[in-house]
Rosetta silent file (secondary structure, phi, psi, omega in degrees, C-alpha in Angstrom):
SEQUENCE: MRAAIAVVAGLLLAALLAGIGWRLTTRPYEPPARPAPGDTQRPDRTPEAPDLPVPLIPEERERAEYERARRPFMASLSESASSVGCTVGVGEDLSELTVTGSHVGAEAVDAVRDAAFRLGVERQGFRLIRFYERMPDGSGLPPRLVAEVTLRDGRWTTFMR
SCORE:     score description
SCORE:     0.000 S_00000001
   1 L     0.000  -15.219  162.243   94.943  138.951  180.184 S_00000001
   2 H   -68.064  -52.711  171.206   93.377  135.700  178.935 S_00000001
   3 H   -37.402  -61.499  145.733   91.445  138.177  176.900 S_00000001
   4 H   -25.372  -37.145 -178.010   94.605  139.396  175.820 S_00000001
   5 H   -93.272  -35.147  169.301   96.206  136.611  174.855 S_00000001
   6 H   -39.302  -43.945 -176.531   92.746  135.483  173.020 S_00000001
   7 H   -78.424  -73.873 -174.562   92.811  138.517  170.679 S_00000001
   8 H   -16.545  -67.038  167.382   96.555  138.248  169.819 S_00000001
   9 H   -36.923  -58.840 -172.253   95.849  134.433  168.760 S_00000001
  10 H   -74.910  -17.773  177.181   92.912  135.416  166.850 S_00000001
  11 H   -86.528  -19.673 -177.386   94.701  138.196  165.147 S_00000001
  12 H   -69.305  -55.555  154.480   97.871  136.017  164.591 S_00000001
  13 H   -13.531  -90.679 -165.166   95.210  133.650  162.963 S_00000001
  14 H   -50.589  -34.739 -177.088   93.460  135.762  160.830 S_00000001
  15 H   -69.480  -28.558 -177.600   96.843  137.170  159.326 S_00000001
  16 H   -64.925  -33.341 -164.105   98.128  133.477  158.803 S_00000001
  17 H   -79.486  -26.851  176.750   94.660  132.899  156.706 S_00000001
  18 H   -74.587  -52.304  173.905   94.922  136.060  154.858 S_00000001
  19 H   -62.682  -77.641 -144.904   98.777  135.396  153.985 S_00000001
  20 H   -55.469  -55.238  178.622   97.384  131.612  152.777 S_00000001
  21 H   -58.334  -40.812 -168.274   94.670  133.389  150.474 S_00000001
  22 H   -83.612   -1.304  176.127   96.473  135.908  148.701 S_00000001
  23 H   -82.431  -28.866  168.656   99.375  133.408  147.900 S_00000001
  24 H   -72.469  -31.335 -165.745   96.529  131.395  146.311 S_00000001
  25 H  -100.981  -13.336 -170.136   94.901  133.944  144.664 S_00000001
  26 H  -110.541    4.468  165.980   97.993  135.771  143.186 S_00000001
  27 L   -50.693   85.174 -174.076   99.647  132.699  142.068 S_00000001
  28 L   -27.546  158.664  165.006  100.106  132.700  137.809 S_00000001
  29 L   -91.870  131.916 -177.740   98.224  129.992  136.272 S_00000001
  30 L   -91.282  123.176  167.551  100.239  126.969  135.238 S_00000001
  31 L   -97.001 -174.010 -157.103   98.751  124.606  132.998 S_00000001
  32 L   -57.837  114.496  179.992   98.943  120.981  133.687 S_00000001
  33 L   -48.816  137.671  168.178  102.373  119.376  132.713 S_00000001
  34 L   -51.398  135.561  170.635  102.616  117.563  129.642 S_00000001
  35 L   -89.959  139.164  176.686  103.594  113.796  129.816 S_00000001
  36 L   -55.206  168.356  178.079  107.090  113.281  128.477 S_00000001
  37 L   -75.877  131.134 -159.275  107.584  111.409  125.357 S_00000001
  38 L    88.493  -13.187  176.112  107.493  107.795  125.601 S_00000001
  39 L   -44.734  130.826  149.217  105.099  108.130  128.761 S_00000001
  40 L   -39.856  118.182 -172.743  102.576  105.768  128.672 S_00000001
  41 L   -56.957  159.970 -177.881   98.946  106.644  127.451 S_00000001
  42 L   -70.398  140.078  169.886   95.937  107.033  129.323 S_00000001
  43 L   -41.436  -44.469 -163.380   94.006  103.445  129.392 S_00000001
  44 L   -67.177  -13.300 -179.179   91.098  105.050  127.550 S_00000001
  45 L  -117.561  161.159 -173.700   93.069  105.562  124.545 S_00000001
  46 L  -123.632  133.949  176.029   94.850  103.365  122.095 S_00000001
  47 L   -15.661  139.797 -175.019   98.584  103.662  120.668 S_00000001
  48 L   -97.457  137.038 -166.160   99.182  105.514  117.723 S_00000001
  49 L   -73.233  146.970  179.615  100.572  102.916  114.908 S_00000001
  50 L   -69.550  179.350 -177.580  104.133  104.119  113.975 S_00000001
  51 L  -108.459  115.644  159.231  104.376  105.599  110.004 S_00000001
  52 L  -133.533  134.526 -175.403  105.749  102.618  108.229 S_00000001
  53 L   -51.979  148.115  176.292  105.944  102.386  104.565 S_00000001
  54 L   -88.860  137.637 -176.188  103.164  100.453  102.811 S_00000001
  55 L   -69.012  168.587  178.401  104.699   97.328  101.143 S_00000001
  56 L  -116.078  161.849 -173.772  104.335   97.606   97.397 S_00000001
  57 L   -93.009 -172.293 -172.966  103.513   94.651   95.442 S_00000001
  58 H   -57.423  -53.292 -179.488  105.977   93.771   92.554 S_00000001
  59 H   -71.311   -7.228  162.209  104.602   95.977   89.794 S_00000001
  60 H   -85.488  -38.022  157.085  104.218   98.744   92.014 S_00000001
  61 H   -58.085  -50.647  146.986  107.772   98.145   92.969 S_00000001
  62 H   -22.522  -63.484  177.872  108.839   98.010   89.488 S_00000001
  63 H   -40.641  -50.670 -173.030  107.133  101.250   88.479 S_00000001
  64 H   -76.796  -16.578  160.783  108.733  103.127   91.269 S_00000001
  65 H   -80.256  -16.950  177.749  112.196  102.028   90.283 S_00000001
  66 H   -97.026  -33.091  175.511  111.797  102.996   86.709 S_00000001
  67 H   -43.292  -66.092 -168.344  110.179  106.292   87.805 S_00000001
  68 H   -43.141  -42.323  177.552  113.355  106.976   89.850 S_00000001
  69 H   -80.478  -27.066 -171.498  116.029  105.842   87.197 S_00000001
  70 H   -90.069   -9.538 -168.231  113.663  107.916   84.507 S_00000001
  71 H   -43.351  -74.695  168.993  113.835  110.976   86.808 S_00000001
  72 H   -40.129  -48.201 -165.335  116.580  112.944   84.843 S_00000001
  73 H   -69.613  -40.435 -172.309  115.334  112.035   81.621 S_00000001
  74 H   -69.972  -26.372 -173.574  111.816  112.837   82.171 S_00000001
  75 H   -89.862  -16.930  164.094  112.684  116.141   83.350 S_00000001
  76 H   -75.999  -40.881  174.054  114.874  117.277   80.435 S_00000001
  77 H   -68.121  -39.276  176.071  111.914  116.124   78.313 S_00000001
  78 H   -68.809  -45.402  165.277  109.363  117.990   79.903 S_00000001
  79 H   -49.515  -55.899 -173.977  111.146  121.119   79.634 S_00000001
  80 H   -71.488  -41.266  145.696  111.597  120.475   75.993 S_00000001
  81 H   -25.522  -66.361  165.154  107.847  119.775   75.828 S_00000001
  82 H   -47.323  -26.492 -175.615  106.755  122.598   77.467 S_00000001
  83 L   -73.753  -22.447 -162.465  108.561  124.851   74.963 S_00000001
  84 L  -117.584   10.893  177.356  105.997  123.648   72.111 S_00000001
  85 L    77.188   25.603  156.029  102.854  123.524   74.775 S_00000001
  86 E  -105.438  152.604  175.218  103.440  119.605   76.238 S_00000001
  87 E   -97.236  149.641  158.186  102.974  117.903   78.815 S_00000001
  88 E  -117.883  153.124 -172.298  105.061  114.258   79.075 S_00000001
  89 E  -164.625  140.570 -166.888  103.961  111.193   81.083 S_00000001
  90 E   -76.033  122.317 -173.832  104.507  107.396   81.488 S_00000001
  91 L   -69.614  152.355  159.420  101.266  105.277   79.895 S_00000001
  92 L   -20.842  -77.900  153.790   99.621  102.459   81.742 S_00000001
  93 L   -43.640  106.558 -167.397  102.535  100.615   80.134 S_00000001
  94 L   -55.776  -20.126  165.745  105.936  101.263   81.413 S_00000001
  95 L   -91.375   -9.728  170.375  107.289  101.395   77.814 S_00000001
  96 E   -89.663  129.829  176.803  104.612  104.018   76.352 S_00000001
  97 E  -109.033  113.319 -173.700  105.861  107.456   76.689 S_00000001
  98 E   -96.215  151.171 -172.568  102.579  109.799   76.279 S_00000001
  99 E  -151.342   96.489  169.961  102.706  113.457   74.981 S_00000001
 100 E  -106.714  121.316  172.152   99.842  115.675   75.648 S_00000001
 101 E  -134.380 -163.118 -175.963   99.034  119.046   74.401 S_00000001
 102 L  -101.098  -48.480 -170.615   96.452  121.406   73.194 S_00000001
 103 L  -121.254   76.681  160.306   97.538  122.186   69.569 S_00000001
 104 L   -97.250   79.483 -172.392   99.630  119.161   68.537 S_00000001
 105 L  -104.912 -160.227 -161.315  100.455  119.144   64.867 S_00000001
 106 H   -71.712  -37.382  168.001  103.712  118.056   63.103 S_00000001
 107 H   -31.874  -53.284  178.594  105.720  120.592   64.243 S_00000001
 108 H   -76.797  -54.062 -169.213  105.198  119.433   68.290 S_00000001
 109 H   -56.268  -35.951  164.039  105.555  115.969   67.047 S_00000001
 110 H   -52.797  -56.484 -164.562  108.922  116.605   65.412 S_00000001
 111 H   -81.417  -30.568  178.375  110.455  118.532   68.057 S_00000001
 112 H   -58.956  -40.055  170.968  109.301  116.436   70.942 S_00000001
 113 H   -59.767  -79.151 -179.321  110.683  113.112   69.164 S_00000001
 114 H   -16.936  -69.864  170.557  113.651  114.678   68.251 S_00000001
 115 H   -33.798  -58.970 -157.183  114.268  115.830   72.135 S_00000001
 116 H   -64.339  -80.694 -173.350  113.215  112.106   72.986 S_00000001
 117 H   -38.118  -60.436 -132.171  115.850  110.546   70.513 S_00000001
 118 H   -96.771  -29.144  159.085  118.719  113.046   71.294 S_00000001
 119 H   -74.818   -7.982  168.143  118.067  112.165   75.290 S_00000001
 120 L    99.900   63.036 -158.598  118.033  108.633   74.925 S_00000001
 121 H   -87.780  -13.204 -177.332  114.328  107.314   75.051 S_00000001
 122 H   -79.922  -30.074 -179.857  115.584  104.096   73.979 S_00000001
 123 H   -68.234  -24.951  173.969  117.832  103.360   76.857 S_00000001
 124 H   -64.144  -25.827 -160.697  114.876  104.519   79.604 S_00000001
 125 L   108.727  -11.819 -172.793  113.031  101.312   78.075 S_00000001
 126 L   -59.680  133.123  155.516  110.527  103.388   76.132 S_00000001
 127 L  -112.123  -10.276  176.506  109.179  101.385   72.696 S_00000001
 128 E  -140.318  144.450  156.134  106.293  103.491   72.084 S_00000001
 129 E  -106.569  126.139 -160.346  105.395  107.227   71.836 S_00000001
 130 E  -135.859  140.279 -177.290  101.817  108.382   71.773 S_00000001
 131 E  -125.782  129.688 -174.057  100.647  111.977   70.932 S_00000001
 132 E  -136.788  135.856 -178.260   97.609  112.978   72.313 S_00000001
 133 E  -117.215  128.220  160.314   95.738  116.510   71.567 S_00000001
 134 L   -59.521  145.948 -178.026   93.318  117.600   74.284 S_00000001
 135 L   -74.176  134.841  175.000   89.755  118.111   73.628 S_00000001
 136 L   -47.233  159.740 -169.333   88.369  121.700   74.339 S_00000001
 137 L   -86.087  141.699  158.315   87.148  122.078   78.119 S_00000001
 138 L   108.655   18.345  171.600   83.904  121.191   78.751 S_00000001
 139 L  -101.396  -14.475  170.706   83.211  118.777   75.797 S_00000001
 140 L    94.091   -7.594 -173.876   83.744  115.916   77.928 S_00000001
 141 L  -109.174  154.679 -177.403   85.617  113.834   75.413 S_00000001
 142 L   -72.239  164.579  174.956   88.930  112.324   75.476 S_00000001
 143 L   -40.053  146.520 -173.949   92.223  113.095   74.450 S_00000001
 144 E  -105.551  123.093  158.761   92.282  112.674   70.456 S_00000001
 145 E   -45.872  103.855  169.626   95.244  110.239   69.376 S_00000001
 146 E   -91.635  -31.900 -171.298   97.458  112.233   66.906 S_00000001
 147 E  -163.591  127.814  170.994  100.601  110.637   66.224 S_00000001
 148 E  -112.715  142.532  169.235  102.489  107.419   67.032 S_00000001
 149 E  -103.917  112.654 -178.603  106.382  106.865   67.259 S_00000001
 150 E  -126.026  141.528  174.208  106.983  102.805   67.644 S_00000001
 151 E   -88.019  113.874  160.927  110.221  100.771   67.850 S_00000001
 152 E  -131.241  121.529 -175.068  110.111   98.030   65.555 S_00000001
 153 L    77.446   10.831 -174.840  113.275   95.893   64.483 S_00000001
 154 L    86.214   -1.276  153.866  115.712   98.441   66.117 S_00000001
 155 E  -134.018  178.951 -159.676  113.976  101.418   64.050 S_00000001
 156 E  -103.921  159.063  176.444  111.522  104.013   64.887 S_00000001
 157 E  -150.331  129.234  175.714  108.603  104.552   62.448 S_00000001
 158 E   -96.278  152.717  167.553  106.711  107.667   63.020 S_00000001
 159 E  -152.456  111.365  165.812  102.655  107.528   61.888 S_00000001
 160 E   -64.690  146.713  172.010  100.742  110.573   61.841 S_00000001
 161 L  -107.606    0.000    0.000   96.966  110.211   62.005 S_00000001
């Protein structure tokens, strides 16, 4: 009788171990849980800095304000200039408008200048419009100044080179 009890106990123990083994090997893999946002980081990692805007110096702030105010004017003038193969931009001096193209002739100067006047170039704070012609690719030469339109004493003067 003792032998029968020992056999039954052995079979129950074997069945229990087999059930535990089967449960452990057939469970789907679950990746480790990620920490919730705001949890502390591991001590060996430095915390990430928040995305703060870099403070601007007064000159950069002034340029950014001009760019924001001039955006509609520049978009309209860029559209007009592109019809004659030119691009527009602001020079180092905020009162200088630069126009650059591959072939800048009198027609292109007249078209862009007239569009700038029509759109109110003076109200945008510009006092000088410079027209540059790009040199052929690979020449290594800087763009050549073709014309200047300058505001002096309330009058605009065009000078072709």
